[in-house]
Amino acid sequence: MWKLSNDSQSLRTMIQFSFVLLCLWIGIEFHLFMRWGLTAGGSAYVTRPPGVEGFLPISGLISLKYWIEGGIVNTVHPSGMFILLAILASGLLLKKAFCSWLCPVGTLSESLWMLGEKLFGRNLRINRWIDYPLRSLKYLLLFFFVNAIAQMDVPALRSFIESPYNKMADAKMYLFFANISSFAFWTVIVLVLLSVVVKNFWCRYLCPYGALLGAMSILSPLKITRQQKSCIDCELCTKACPSAIKVHKAVRVWSDECTACYKCVEACPVKNTLDVRLRTDARPVPGWVFGSLVVGVFVAVTGLAMLAGLWQNSMGKEEYLHRFQELNTQAYEHFGSGGTTDASGR
Ligand code: SF4
Ligand code: SF4
């Protein structure tokens, strides 16, 4: 415990891998649920884990808009919306901390560039004239999704939420990866290889979630703060930064790429010179407090949804069995291609 409270990187690694284990547990439970559904109830029933909805961010965003404009928490994928809310709350308060402390894709991405560093001695630095336009790609993707959702009025949002496609979106996502096409397979392989040679390739250039959190993180009151008086300009902070931010030149790090990973703080050799603070003259926030806040915000938002009885969706075993049988029909292809409710109103 003493080591964890004094070593932000060990604490961060422990939290990251705990979250990966949680996601693996959700994945195994969902796999068993899918096996039950795909065998039409022929194998043992395992309850569908609501946490799987964390991997349906578009559905979560639509649910959030429906809640704000329609005043209704939908019962199709409610946990997806609360997971999204927890991530947005952490972005608003704690910069892009979700990316470097909790996100399993962020953890995989970090493990891959560390592997690349071990194999090749260093990672590839993309020239800034290419880096800037590439970084804007994730904002374009985010704009595409947010703009499409912004055009939807409450009836259109309800129609999407109640569509057969959305109701089984988690099952469709599972089948996408279980029966992955060769194009999608090779795309994943290319992304993995690029992530080995370039630090956080997916997160830095393509992840719309990262773009959303990056935009929100500008508002975050907590920022990496450098004390100019005691700084000895050794540049160790800049060398340690996986987001290629020139920390040694900043007083407060405003960059949308800062994930509050504390690597620069850990690298600084002068005590109380580089920390996370509310203001330049405020008290530093130790890594263990920051890590507890990241986990705390996530647990608080999702826990409140559980306590309020808004976590589980309303689809029962019987409805799932019925939908699994027609999963390959056109109604489930994608929203808009015949996605209608059936005669029973489901
Ligand atoms: S500035 Fe510091 S906290 Fe932010 S990404 Fe770089 S190393 Fe991590
Ligand atoms: S590591 Fe610390 S002392 Fe060195 S340049 Fe960065 S802030 Fe200044």
PDB file of N, CA and C and ligand atoms in Angstrom, residues 225-227 230-238 247-250 264-265 267-270 273-274, ligand 2:
ATOM      1  N   THR A 225       0.730  20.996 -13.812  1.00  0.00           N
ATOM      2  CA  THR A 225       1.179  22.364 -13.552  1.00  0.00           C
ATOM      3  C   THR A 225       2.667  22.369 -13.207  1.00  0.00           C
ATOM      4  N   ARG A 226       3.406  23.250 -13.875  1.00  0.00           N
ATOM      5  CA  ARG A 226       4.870  23.323 -13.648  1.00  0.00           C
ATOM      6  C   ARG A 226       5.214  24.622 -12.916  1.00  0.00           C
ATOM      7  N   GLN A 227       6.036  24.503 -11.885  1.00  0.00           N
ATOM      8  CA  GLN A 227       6.492  25.684 -11.145  1.00  0.00           C
ATOM      9  C   GLN A 227       7.767  26.196 -11.827  1.00  0.00           C
ATOM     10  N   SER A 230      11.198  26.691  -9.615  1.00  0.00           N
ATOM     11  CA  SER A 230      12.061  25.572  -9.191  1.00  0.00           C
ATOM     12  C   SER A 230      12.456  24.643 -10.345  1.00  0.00           C
ATOM     13  N   CYS A 231      11.861  24.848 -11.517  1.00  0.00           N
ATOM     14  CA  CYS A 231      12.180  23.978 -12.675  1.00  0.00           C
ATOM     15  C   CYS A 231      13.627  24.182 -13.121  1.00  0.00           C
ATOM     16  N   ILE A 232      14.337  23.072 -13.351  1.00  0.00           N
ATOM     17  CA  ILE A 232      15.741  23.184 -13.761  1.00  0.00           C
ATOM     18  C   ILE A 232      15.912  22.915 -15.264  1.00  0.00           C
ATOM     19  N   ASP A 233      14.807  22.890 -15.988  1.00  0.00           N
ATOM     20  CA  ASP A 233      14.815  22.723 -17.454  1.00  0.00           C
ATOM     21  C   ASP A 233      15.542  21.463 -17.932  1.00  0.00           C
ATOM     22  N   CYS A 234      15.380  20.390 -17.187  1.00  0.00           N
ATOM     23  CA  CYS A 234      16.077  19.149 -17.570  1.00  0.00           C
ATOM     24  C   CYS A 234      15.347  18.415 -18.707  1.00  0.00           C
ATOM     25  N   GLU A 235      14.092  18.771 -18.946  1.00  0.00           N
ATOM     26  CA  GLU A 235      13.267  18.200 -20.031  1.00  0.00           C
ATOM     27  C   GLU A 235      12.914  16.722 -19.825  1.00  0.00           C
ATOM     28  N   LEU A 236      13.153  16.182 -18.627  1.00  0.00           N
ATOM     29  CA  LEU A 236      12.808  14.775 -18.385  1.00  0.00           C
ATOM     30  C   LEU A 236      11.298  14.551 -18.502  1.00  0.00           C
ATOM     31  N   CYS A 237      10.525  15.564 -18.138  1.00  0.00           N
ATOM     32  CA  CYS A 237       9.061  15.452 -18.232  1.00  0.00           C
ATOM     33  C   CYS A 237       8.629  15.286 -19.687  1.00  0.00           C
ATOM     34  N   THR A 238       9.204  16.098 -20.558  1.00  0.00           N
ATOM     35  CA  THR A 238       8.857  16.034 -21.984  1.00  0.00           C
ATOM     36  C   THR A 238       9.275  14.683 -22.565  1.00  0.00           C
ATOM     37  N   VAL A 247       6.096  19.418 -22.143  1.00  0.00           N
ATOM     38  CA  VAL A 247       5.709  19.765 -20.764  1.00  0.00           C
ATOM     39  C   VAL A 247       6.663  20.809 -20.176  1.00  0.00           C
ATOM     40  N   HIS A 248       7.946  20.720 -20.518  1.00  0.00           N
ATOM     41  CA  HIS A 248       8.918  21.631 -19.905  1.00  0.00           C
ATOM     42  C   HIS A 248       8.741  23.080 -20.347  1.00  0.00           C
ATOM     43  N   LYS A 249       7.890  23.286 -21.354  1.00  0.00           N
ATOM     44  CA  LYS A 249       7.668  24.670 -21.803  1.00  0.00           C
ATOM     45  C   LYS A 249       6.349  25.233 -21.279  1.00  0.00           C
ATOM     46  N   ALA A 250       5.509  24.353 -20.705  1.00  0.00           N
ATOM     47  CA  ALA A 250       4.179  24.799 -20.279  1.00  0.00           C
ATOM     48  C   ALA A 250       4.183  25.180 -18.798  1.00  0.00           C
ATOM     49  N   CYS A 264       4.948  12.227 -16.499  1.00  0.00           N
ATOM     50  CA  CYS A 264       5.847  13.388 -16.402  1.00  0.00           C
ATOM     51  C   CYS A 264       6.083  13.755 -14.944  1.00  0.00           C
ATOM     52  N   VAL A 265       5.018  13.654 -14.137  1.00  0.00           N
ATOM     53  CA  VAL A 265       5.129  13.994 -12.714  1.00  0.00           C
ATOM     54  C   VAL A 265       6.148  13.057 -12.048  1.00  0.00           C
ATOM     55  N   ALA A 267       8.536  11.523 -13.505  1.00  0.00           N
ATOM     56  CA  ALA A 267       9.893  11.690 -14.050  1.00  0.00           C
ATOM     57  C   ALA A 267      10.604  12.930 -13.504  1.00  0.00           C
ATOM     58  N   CYS A 268       9.842  13.897 -13.007  1.00  0.00           N
ATOM     59  CA  CYS A 268      10.462  15.159 -12.572  1.00  0.00           C
ATOM     60  C   CYS A 268      11.344  14.943 -11.332  1.00  0.00           C
ATOM     61  N   PRO A 269      12.616  15.340 -11.406  1.00  0.00           N
ATOM     62  CA  PRO A 269      13.520  15.090 -10.262  1.00  0.00           C
ATOM     63  C   PRO A 269      13.415  16.129  -9.134  1.00  0.00           C
ATOM     64  N   VAL A 270      12.713  17.245  -9.384  1.00  0.00           N
ATOM     65  CA  VAL A 270      12.646  18.294  -8.353  1.00  0.00           C
ATOM     66  C   VAL A 270      11.278  18.257  -7.667  1.00  0.00           C
ATOM     67  N   THR A 273       7.666  20.402  -8.171  1.00  0.00           N
ATOM     68  CA  THR A 273       7.850  21.270  -9.338  1.00  0.00           C
ATOM     69  C   THR A 273       6.840  20.939 -10.434  1.00  0.00           C
ATOM     70  N   LEU A 274       6.521  19.666 -10.565  1.00  0.00           N
ATOM     71  CA  LEU A 274       5.542  19.268 -11.581  1.00  0.00           C
ATOM     72  C   LEU A 274       4.489  18.374 -10.912  1.00  0.00           C
TER      73      LEU A 274
HETATM   74  S1  SF4 B   2      11.189  17.324 -15.324  1.00  0.00           S
HETATM   75 FE1  SF4 B   2      10.664  18.855 -13.754  1.00  0.00          FE
HETATM   76  S2  SF4 B   2      12.542  20.054 -13.551  1.00  0.00           S
HETATM   77 FE2  SF4 B   2      12.763  18.916 -15.457  1.00  0.00          FE
HETATM   78  S3  SF4 B   2      11.960  20.323 -17.057  1.00  0.00           S
HETATM   79 FE3  SF4 B   2      10.233  19.059 -16.381  1.00  0.00          FE
HETATM   80  S4  SF4 B   2       9.253  20.278 -14.771  1.00  0.00           S
HETATM   81 FE4  SF4 B   2      11.293  21.147 -15.050  1.00  0.00          FE
END
